């Protein structure tokens, strides 16, 4: 799943390639992806892309004041195409293609564009056409952006204060902090040497400062690694930069202990016992239920 660093990189990527170009047309194939009906996607045809912004994990293309907002969700991706002039017309079907955005040809005659695809059967990719991105419910509810200078230790302390939630779930909650998902919350907690099950309100001032440092550093480094990469190379880069997420059974880079996993109904978390939980493995509820 693309999280803040990957969406930030896609934002830069599209800013360099798409800004200044006119949209020839937006073809919606996966109708379930389009969450708005007025204005219609056809209204984007003929407009020029004037800016690209990121809100949490949302991509926002400003097209002369009309916005194409994209949330890639768990299995969605953006694929840049250098030349769509020979591409077959899109037909609704079972393939991964959900939306194709065709851009006007440049002087050399190639007509680039991009496609939004979604693998798997769970269709969660979401596209909005709106005059005001703030009207997209997921954007309206976003918490502060951890790359924004206003995200200080004091701001994090205010967020955590009195919150009886486990820190892992809290970090992933877009209404609390924007842009962090399952992968980077594992990475942040490993960097902060903190148990994913720690209750937010129980953190000391020193632990809040450590957590803040881990959030800013982990995301900042991931943004730096992803910067300038082509859209197609981002997934591999994300994977290679992860120290605990999806690495259960492998040795921890920091201490050599074996990275462990806790499974839930539709997700899992990974952590290092020595670095994060005083050497004690956390109970895996799914596993203990199976063993009963
Ligand atoms: Zn470790």
mmCIF file of C-alpha atoms and ligand atoms in Angstrom:
data_model
loop_
_atom_site.group_PDB
_atom_site.id
_atom_site.type_symbol
_atom_site.label_atom_id
_atom_site.label_comp_id
_atom_site.label_asym_id
_atom_site.label_seq_id
_atom_site.Cartn_x
_atom_site.Cartn_y
_atom_site.Cartn_z
ATOM 1 C CA UNK A 1 0.000 0.000 0.000
ATOM 2 C CA UNK A 2 1.395 3.402 -0.923
ATOM 3 C CA UNK A 3 1.864 5.542 2.176
ATOM 4 C CA UNK A 4 3.065 9.116 2.673
ATOM 5 C CA UNK A 5 6.588 8.670 1.178
ATOM 6 C CA UNK A 6 5.359 6.934 -1.966
ATOM 7 C CA UNK A 7 2.474 9.363 -2.501
ATOM 8 C CA UNK A 8 4.855 12.270 -1.922
ATOM 9 C CA UNK A 9 7.141 10.842 -4.594
ATOM 10 C CA UNK A 10 4.228 10.314 -7.010
ATOM 11 C CA UNK A 11 3.243 13.941 -6.383
ATOM 12 C CA UNK A 12 6.716 15.142 -7.446
ATOM 13 C CA UNK A 13 6.731 12.731 -10.367
ATOM 14 C CA UNK A 14 3.396 14.016 -11.712
ATOM 15 C CA UNK A 15 4.332 17.630 -11.025
ATOM 16 C CA UNK A 16 7.358 17.254 -13.309
ATOM 17 C CA UNK A 17 5.598 15.368 -16.077
ATOM 18 C CA UNK A 18 1.958 16.369 -16.084
ATOM 19 C CA UNK A 19 1.752 20.027 -15.026
ATOM 20 C CA UNK A 20 1.129 22.273 -18.011
ATOM 21 C CA UNK A 21 -0.420 19.495 -20.048
ATOM 22 C CA UNK A 22 -3.997 19.478 -21.254
ATOM 23 C CA UNK A 23 -6.225 16.512 -20.453
ATOM 24 C CA UNK A 24 -7.637 14.901 -23.567
ATOM 25 C CA UNK A 25 -9.930 12.638 -21.632
ATOM 26 C CA UNK A 26 -10.452 10.595 -18.477
ATOM 27 C CA UNK A 27 -11.720 7.085 -19.140
ATOM 28 C CA UNK A 28 -13.307 5.422 -16.134
ATOM 29 C CA UNK A 29 -13.358 1.644 -16.481
ATOM 30 C CA UNK A 30 -13.792 0.578 -12.869
ATOM 31 C CA UNK A 31 -17.000 2.447 -12.149
ATOM 32 C CA UNK A 32 -16.883 1.562 -8.456
ATOM 33 C CA UNK A 33 -13.689 3.659 -8.188
ATOM 34 C CA UNK A 34 -15.423 6.946 -9.043
ATOM 35 C CA UNK A 35 -16.983 8.247 -5.833
ATOM 36 C CA UNK A 36 -18.502 11.472 -7.188
ATOM 37 C CA UNK A 37 -20.956 12.078 -10.037
ATOM 38 C CA UNK A 38 -21.149 15.861 -10.228
ATOM 39 C CA UNK A 39 -19.129 17.257 -11.920
ATOM 40 C CA UNK A 40 -18.684 14.189 -14.156
ATOM 41 C CA UNK A 41 -15.211 12.851 -15.048
ATOM 42 C CA UNK A 42 -15.806 14.052 -18.626
ATOM 43 C CA UNK A 43 -15.695 17.653 -17.306
ATOM 44 C CA UNK A 44 -11.897 17.237 -16.948
ATOM 45 C CA UNK A 45 -11.477 16.920 -20.718
ATOM 46 C CA UNK A 46 -9.897 20.061 -22.202
ATOM 47 C CA UNK A 47 -8.638 21.359 -18.861
ATOM 48 C CA UNK A 48 -4.939 21.905 -18.136
ATOM 49 C CA UNK A 49 -3.217 20.366 -15.119
ATOM 50 C CA UNK A 50 -1.958 23.368 -13.147
ATOM 51 C CA UNK A 51 -0.688 21.736 -9.967
ATOM 52 C CA UNK A 52 -0.262 18.495 -8.038
ATOM 53 C CA UNK A 53 -0.523 18.277 -4.252
ATOM 54 C CA UNK A 54 -0.610 15.614 -1.559
ATOM 55 C CA UNK A 55 -3.035 15.423 1.377
ATOM 56 C CA UNK A 56 -2.078 12.488 3.624
ATOM 57 C CA UNK A 57 -2.188 9.508 1.241
ATOM 58 C CA UNK A 58 -4.378 11.391 -1.271
ATOM 59 C CA UNK A 59 -3.042 12.706 -4.600
ATOM 60 C CA UNK A 60 -4.669 15.910 -5.810
ATOM 61 C CA UNK A 61 -4.379 17.121 -9.398
ATOM 62 C CA UNK A 62 -5.575 20.691 -9.848
ATOM 63 C CA UNK A 63 -7.013 21.017 -13.351
ATOM 64 C CA UNK A 64 -7.876 24.689 -13.852
ATOM 65 C CA UNK A 65 -9.735 24.704 -10.530
ATOM 66 C CA UNK A 66 -11.419 21.334 -10.936
ATOM 67 C CA UNK A 67 -9.649 18.651 -8.896
ATOM 68 C CA UNK A 68 -8.998 15.017 -9.688
ATOM 69 C CA UNK A 69 -8.363 13.435 -6.298
ATOM 70 C CA UNK A 70 -6.970 9.907 -6.067
ATOM 71 C CA UNK A 71 -6.671 7.503 -3.143
ATOM 72 C CA UNK A 72 -4.734 4.401 -4.138
ATOM 73 C CA UNK A 73 -5.868 2.401 -1.083
ATOM 74 C CA UNK A 74 -4.369 -0.991 -0.372
ATOM 75 C CA UNK A 75 -3.724 -2.447 -3.821
ATOM 76 C CA UNK A 76 -4.008 0.527 -6.144
ATOM 77 C CA UNK A 77 -1.162 1.942 -8.165
ATOM 78 C CA UNK A 78 -0.392 4.702 -10.660
ATOM 79 C CA UNK A 79 1.400 3.762 -13.854
ATOM 80 C CA UNK A 80 2.850 6.484 -16.060
ATOM 81 C CA UNK A 81 2.685 5.811 -19.807
ATOM 82 C CA UNK A 82 4.996 7.718 -22.167
ATOM 83 C CA UNK A 83 2.707 7.234 -25.115
ATOM 84 C CA UNK A 84 -0.929 6.244 -25.003
ATOM 85 C CA UNK A 85 -1.642 7.068 -28.639
ATOM 86 C CA UNK A 86 -1.483 3.381 -29.625
ATOM 87 C CA UNK A 87 -3.263 2.076 -26.512
ATOM 88 C CA UNK A 88 -6.420 0.082 -27.020
ATOM 89 C CA UNK A 89 -9.688 1.719 -26.009
ATOM 90 C CA UNK A 90 -10.556 0.728 -22.471
ATOM 91 C CA UNK A 91 -13.487 -1.557 -21.834
ATOM 92 C CA UNK A 92 -15.050 -2.328 -18.478
ATOM 93 C CA UNK A 93 -13.886 -5.774 -17.506
ATOM 94 C CA UNK A 94 -12.149 -7.841 -14.914
ATOM 95 C CA UNK A 95 -8.627 -6.472 -15.468
ATOM 96 C CA UNK A 96 -6.737 -4.270 -13.022
ATOM 97 C CA UNK A 97 -7.216 -1.051 -15.028
ATOM 98 C CA UNK A 98 -9.643 1.319 -13.296
ATOM 99 C CA UNK A 99 -9.002 4.770 -14.770
ATOM 100 C CA UNK A 100 -6.946 6.066 -17.699
ATOM 101 C CA UNK A 101 -6.043 9.746 -18.003
ATOM 102 C CA UNK A 102 -4.976 10.733 -21.528
ATOM 103 C CA UNK A 103 -2.891 13.884 -21.987
ATOM 104 C CA UNK A 104 -2.402 16.026 -25.076
ATOM 105 C CA UNK A 105 0.583 15.193 -27.322
ATOM 106 C CA UNK A 106 3.794 17.195 -26.974
ATOM 107 C CA UNK A 107 5.889 18.615 -29.830
ATOM 108 C CA UNK A 108 7.388 15.196 -30.557
ATOM 109 C CA UNK A 109 3.926 13.762 -31.021
ATOM 110 C CA UNK A 110 3.888 11.277 -28.147
ATOM 111 C CA UNK A 111 0.706 11.418 -26.100
ATOM 112 C CA UNK A 112 1.517 10.473 -22.496
ATOM 113 C CA UNK A 113 -0.834 9.809 -19.665
ATOM 114 C CA UNK A 114 -1.280 7.628 -16.656
ATOM 115 C CA UNK A 115 -3.350 4.707 -15.562
ATOM 116 C CA UNK A 116 -4.738 3.823 -12.169
ATOM 117 C CA UNK A 117 -4.739 0.101 -11.602
ATOM 118 C CA UNK A 118 -5.856 -2.080 -8.745
ATOM 119 C CA UNK A 119 -4.785 -5.665 -8.173
ATOM 120 C CA UNK A 120 -6.939 -8.243 -6.421
ATOM 121 C CA UNK A 121 -10.642 -8.526 -5.844
ATOM 122 C CA UNK A 122 -11.083 -5.979 -3.055
ATOM 123 C CA UNK A 123 -11.784 -2.778 -4.948
ATOM 124 C CA UNK A 124 -10.944 0.159 -2.709
ATOM 125 C CA UNK A 125 -9.219 2.554 -5.111
ATOM 126 C CA UNK A 126 -11.137 5.820 -4.913
ATOM 127 C CA UNK A 127 -11.285 8.720 -7.380
ATOM 128 C CA UNK A 128 -13.111 12.006 -6.842
ATOM 129 C CA UNK A 129 -13.828 14.887 -9.214
ATOM 130 C CA UNK A 130 -14.518 17.976 -7.128
ATOM 131 C CA UNK A 131 -14.165 21.755 -7.070
ATOM 132 C CA UNK A 132 -12.945 21.583 -3.465
ATOM 133 C CA UNK A 133 -10.639 18.751 -2.279
ATOM 134 C CA UNK A 134 -11.675 19.652 1.276
ATOM 135 C CA UNK A 135 -15.076 18.152 0.481
ATOM 136 C CA UNK A 136 -13.589 14.682 0.061
ATOM 137 C CA UNK A 137 -14.546 13.077 3.392
ATOM 138 C CA UNK A 138 -11.160 11.353 3.882
ATOM 139 C CA UNK A 139 -9.320 14.656 3.337
ATOM 140 C CA UNK A 140 -11.668 16.715 5.500
ATOM 141 C CA UNK A 141 -10.987 14.359 8.424
ATOM 142 C CA UNK A 142 -7.174 14.205 8.086
ATOM 143 C CA UNK A 143 -5.001 14.837 11.114
ATOM 144 C CA UNK A 144 -1.774 16.882 10.881
ATOM 145 C CA UNK A 145 0.848 15.981 8.279
ATOM 146 C CA UNK A 146 4.031 14.691 9.935
ATOM 147 C CA UNK A 147 6.225 16.443 7.332
ATOM 148 C CA UNK A 148 4.634 19.819 8.117
ATOM 149 C CA UNK A 149 6.765 22.074 10.360
ATOM 150 C CA UNK A 150 3.739 22.468 12.667
ATOM 151 C CA UNK A 151 4.086 18.780 13.603
ATOM 152 C CA UNK A 152 6.239 19.386 16.683
ATOM 153 C CA UNK A 153 6.856 17.304 19.808
ATOM 154 C CA UNK A 154 4.274 19.484 21.574
ATOM 155 C CA UNK A 155 1.740 18.813 18.800
ATOM 156 C CA UNK A 156 2.304 15.058 19.106
ATOM 157 C CA UNK A 157 1.925 15.300 22.876
ATOM 158 C CA UNK A 158 -1.456 17.003 22.433
ATOM 159 C CA UNK A 159 -2.531 14.230 20.032
ATOM 160 C CA UNK A 160 -1.512 11.422 22.385
ATOM 161 C CA UNK A 161 -2.671 12.993 25.642
ATOM 162 C CA UNK A 162 -5.512 11.076 27.266
ATOM 163 C CA UNK A 163 -5.768 8.650 24.349
ATOM 164 C CA UNK A 164 -6.290 5.105 25.621
ATOM 165 C CA UNK A 165 -5.583 3.518 22.217
ATOM 166 C CA UNK A 166 -2.660 1.224 21.455
ATOM 167 C CA UNK A 167 0.044 3.242 19.703
ATOM 168 C CA UNK A 168 0.174 1.031 16.590
ATOM 169 C CA UNK A 169 -3.511 1.634 15.788
ATOM 170 C CA UNK A 170 -3.233 5.307 16.639
ATOM 171 C CA UNK A 171 -0.338 5.918 14.233
ATOM 172 C CA UNK A 172 -2.338 4.332 11.405
ATOM 173 C CA UNK A 173 -5.447 6.406 12.116
ATOM 174 C CA UNK A 174 -5.555 9.045 9.358
ATOM 175 C CA UNK A 175 -7.715 11.293 11.557
ATOM 176 C CA UNK A 176 -4.900 11.398 14.133
ATOM 177 C CA UNK A 177 -1.817 11.734 11.883
ATOM 178 C CA UNK A 178 -2.047 11.854 8.084
ATOM 179 C CA UNK A 179 -0.129 9.509 5.808
ATOM 180 C CA UNK A 180 1.152 6.644 7.973
ATOM 181 C CA UNK A 181 -0.128 3.133 7.222
ATOM 182 C CA UNK A 182 0.651 -0.410 8.291
ATOM 183 C CA UNK A 183 4.216 -0.534 6.960
ATOM 184 C CA UNK A 184 5.568 2.778 8.250
ATOM 185 C CA UNK A 185 3.863 2.430 11.636
ATOM 186 C CA UNK A 186 5.863 -0.810 12.111
ATOM 187 C CA UNK A 187 9.014 1.012 11.024
ATOM 188 C CA UNK A 188 8.394 4.043 13.251
ATOM 189 C CA UNK A 189 7.793 1.874 16.336
ATOM 190 C CA UNK A 190 10.941 -0.136 15.654
ATOM 191 C CA UNK A 191 12.962 3.079 15.304
ATOM 192 C CA UNK A 192 11.406 4.385 18.554
ATOM 193 C CA UNK A 193 12.123 1.023 20.301
ATOM 194 C CA UNK A 194 8.496 0.917 21.386
ATOM 195 C CA UNK A 195 5.944 -1.892 21.720
ATOM 196 C CA UNK A 196 3.078 -1.617 19.208
ATOM 197 C CA UNK A 197 0.649 -2.390 22.047
ATOM 198 C CA UNK A 198 1.808 0.491 24.274
ATOM 199 C CA UNK A 199 -1.094 2.714 25.316
ATOM 200 C CA UNK A 200 -0.674 6.228 23.894
ATOM 201 C CA UNK A 201 -1.645 8.082 27.084
ATOM 202 C CA UNK A 202 0.978 6.122 29.081
ATOM 203 C CA UNK A 203 3.954 7.529 27.151
ATOM 204 C CA UNK A 204 6.410 9.644 29.115
ATOM 205 C CA UNK A 205 7.644 12.975 27.738
ATOM 206 C CA UNK A 206 10.953 11.320 26.793
ATOM 207 C CA UNK A 207 9.107 8.543 24.926
ATOM 208 C CA UNK A 208 6.935 11.088 23.091
ATOM 209 C CA UNK A 209 10.099 12.936 22.007
ATOM 210 C CA UNK A 210 11.622 9.613 20.821
ATOM 211 C CA UNK A 211 8.432 8.729 18.941
ATOM 212 C CA UNK A 212 8.326 12.156 17.288
ATOM 213 C CA UNK A 213 11.959 11.799 16.211
ATOM 214 C CA UNK A 214 11.206 8.296 14.837
ATOM 215 C CA UNK A 215 8.166 9.508 12.854
ATOM 216 C CA UNK A 216 9.943 12.474 11.284
ATOM 217 C CA UNK A 217 13.196 10.599 10.578
ATOM 218 C CA UNK A 218 11.617 7.388 9.244
ATOM 219 C CA UNK A 219 9.253 9.220 6.892
ATOM 220 C CA UNK A 220 11.846 11.839 5.922
ATOM 221 C CA UNK A 221 14.397 9.164 4.986
ATOM 222 C CA UNK A 222 11.812 7.196 3.022
ATOM 223 C CA UNK A 223 10.806 10.352 1.131
ATOM 224 C CA UNK A 224 14.469 11.009 0.341
ATOM 225 C CA UNK A 225 15.027 7.452 -0.922
ATOM 226 C CA UNK A 226 11.895 7.602 -3.081
ATOM 227 C CA UNK A 227 12.624 11.066 -4.452
ATOM 228 C CA UNK A 228 13.217 11.169 -8.190
ATOM 229 C CA UNK A 229 12.330 7.525 -8.708
ATOM 230 C CA UNK A 230 9.975 6.601 -11.515
ATOM 231 C CA UNK A 231 6.512 5.503 -10.398
ATOM 232 C CA UNK A 232 7.281 1.931 -11.428
ATOM 233 C CA UNK A 233 10.348 1.727 -9.150
ATOM 234 C CA UNK A 234 8.673 2.975 -5.965
ATOM 235 C CA UNK A 235 7.309 -0.353 -4.750
ATOM 236 C CA UNK A 236 10.699 -2.079 -4.855
ATOM 237 C CA UNK A 237 12.326 0.908 -3.134
ATOM 238 C CA UNK A 238 9.755 0.890 -0.343
ATOM 239 C CA UNK A 239 10.269 -2.822 0.235
ATOM 240 C CA UNK A 240 14.066 -2.609 0.316
ATOM 241 C CA UNK A 241 14.016 0.230 2.844
ATOM 242 C CA UNK A 242 11.878 -1.570 5.444
ATOM 243 C CA UNK A 243 13.638 -2.938 8.545
ATOM 244 C CA UNK A 244 10.826 -4.901 10.244
ATOM 245 C CA UNK A 245 7.640 -4.653 8.196
ATOM 246 C CA UNK A 246 6.954 -7.908 6.299
ATOM 247 C CA UNK A 247 10.267 -9.319 7.523
ATOM 248 C CA UNK A 248 9.037 -11.873 10.098
ATOM 249 C CA UNK A 249 11.595 -14.650 10.597
ATOM 250 C CA UNK A 250 14.515 -12.537 9.395
ATOM 251 C CA UNK A 251 17.191 -11.076 11.704
ATOM 252 C CA UNK A 252 16.803 -7.520 12.997
ATOM 253 C CA UNK A 253 19.400 -5.186 11.410
ATOM 254 C CA UNK A 254 19.954 -3.507 14.755
ATOM 255 C CA UNK A 255 20.295 -6.379 17.255
ATOM 256 C CA UNK A 256 20.161 -9.651 15.308
ATOM 257 C CA UNK A 257 17.069 -10.986 17.123
ATOM 258 C CA UNK A 258 14.427 -12.690 14.956
ATOM 259 C CA UNK A 259 11.649 -10.364 13.803
ATOM 260 C CA UNK A 260 8.245 -11.588 14.925
ATOM 261 C CA UNK A 261 4.691 -11.090 13.790
ATOM 262 C CA UNK A 262 1.237 -10.612 15.290
ATOM 263 C CA UNK A 263 -1.657 -11.480 12.958
ATOM 264 C CA UNK A 264 -5.107 -9.938 12.904
ATOM 265 C CA UNK A 265 -8.161 -10.728 10.784
ATOM 266 C CA UNK A 266 -7.057 -8.697 7.773
ATOM 267 C CA UNK A 267 -3.566 -7.450 8.596
ATOM 268 C CA UNK A 268 -0.447 -8.232 10.585
ATOM 269 C CA UNK A 269 2.281 -6.310 12.335
ATOM 270 C CA UNK A 270 5.959 -7.101 12.641
ATOM 271 C CA UNK A 271 8.351 -6.085 15.417
ATOM 272 C CA UNK A 272 11.648 -6.969 17.044
ATOM 273 C CA UNK A 273 11.280 -8.345 20.616
ATOM 274 C CA UNK A 274 14.762 -7.279 21.761
ATOM 275 C CA UNK A 275 14.444 -3.735 20.374
ATOM 276 C CA UNK A 276 10.797 -3.147 21.263
ATOM 277 C CA UNK A 277 9.314 -5.400 23.942
ATOM 278 C CA UNK A 278 12.144 -6.154 26.378
ATOM 279 C CA UNK A 279 12.845 -9.470 24.626
ATOM 280 C CA UNK A 280 9.351 -10.830 25.285
ATOM 281 C CA UNK A 281 7.305 -11.984 22.276
ATOM 282 C CA UNK A 282 3.819 -10.457 22.097
ATOM 283 C CA UNK A 283 0.817 -12.777 22.192
ATOM 284 C CA UNK A 284 -0.460 -13.517 18.728
ATOM 285 C CA UNK A 285 -4.188 -13.667 19.302
ATOM 286 C CA UNK A 286 -4.943 -15.492 16.097
ATOM 287 C CA UNK A 287 -2.349 -18.119 16.877
ATOM 288 C CA UNK A 288 -3.473 -18.595 20.480
ATOM 289 C CA UNK A 289 -7.087 -18.890 19.341
ATOM 290 C CA UNK A 290 -6.107 -21.614 16.887
ATOM 291 C CA UNK A 291 -4.244 -23.481 19.605
ATOM 292 C CA UNK A 292 -7.218 -23.602 22.025
HETATM 293 ZN ZN1 LIG B 1 16.173 -5.628 17.094
#
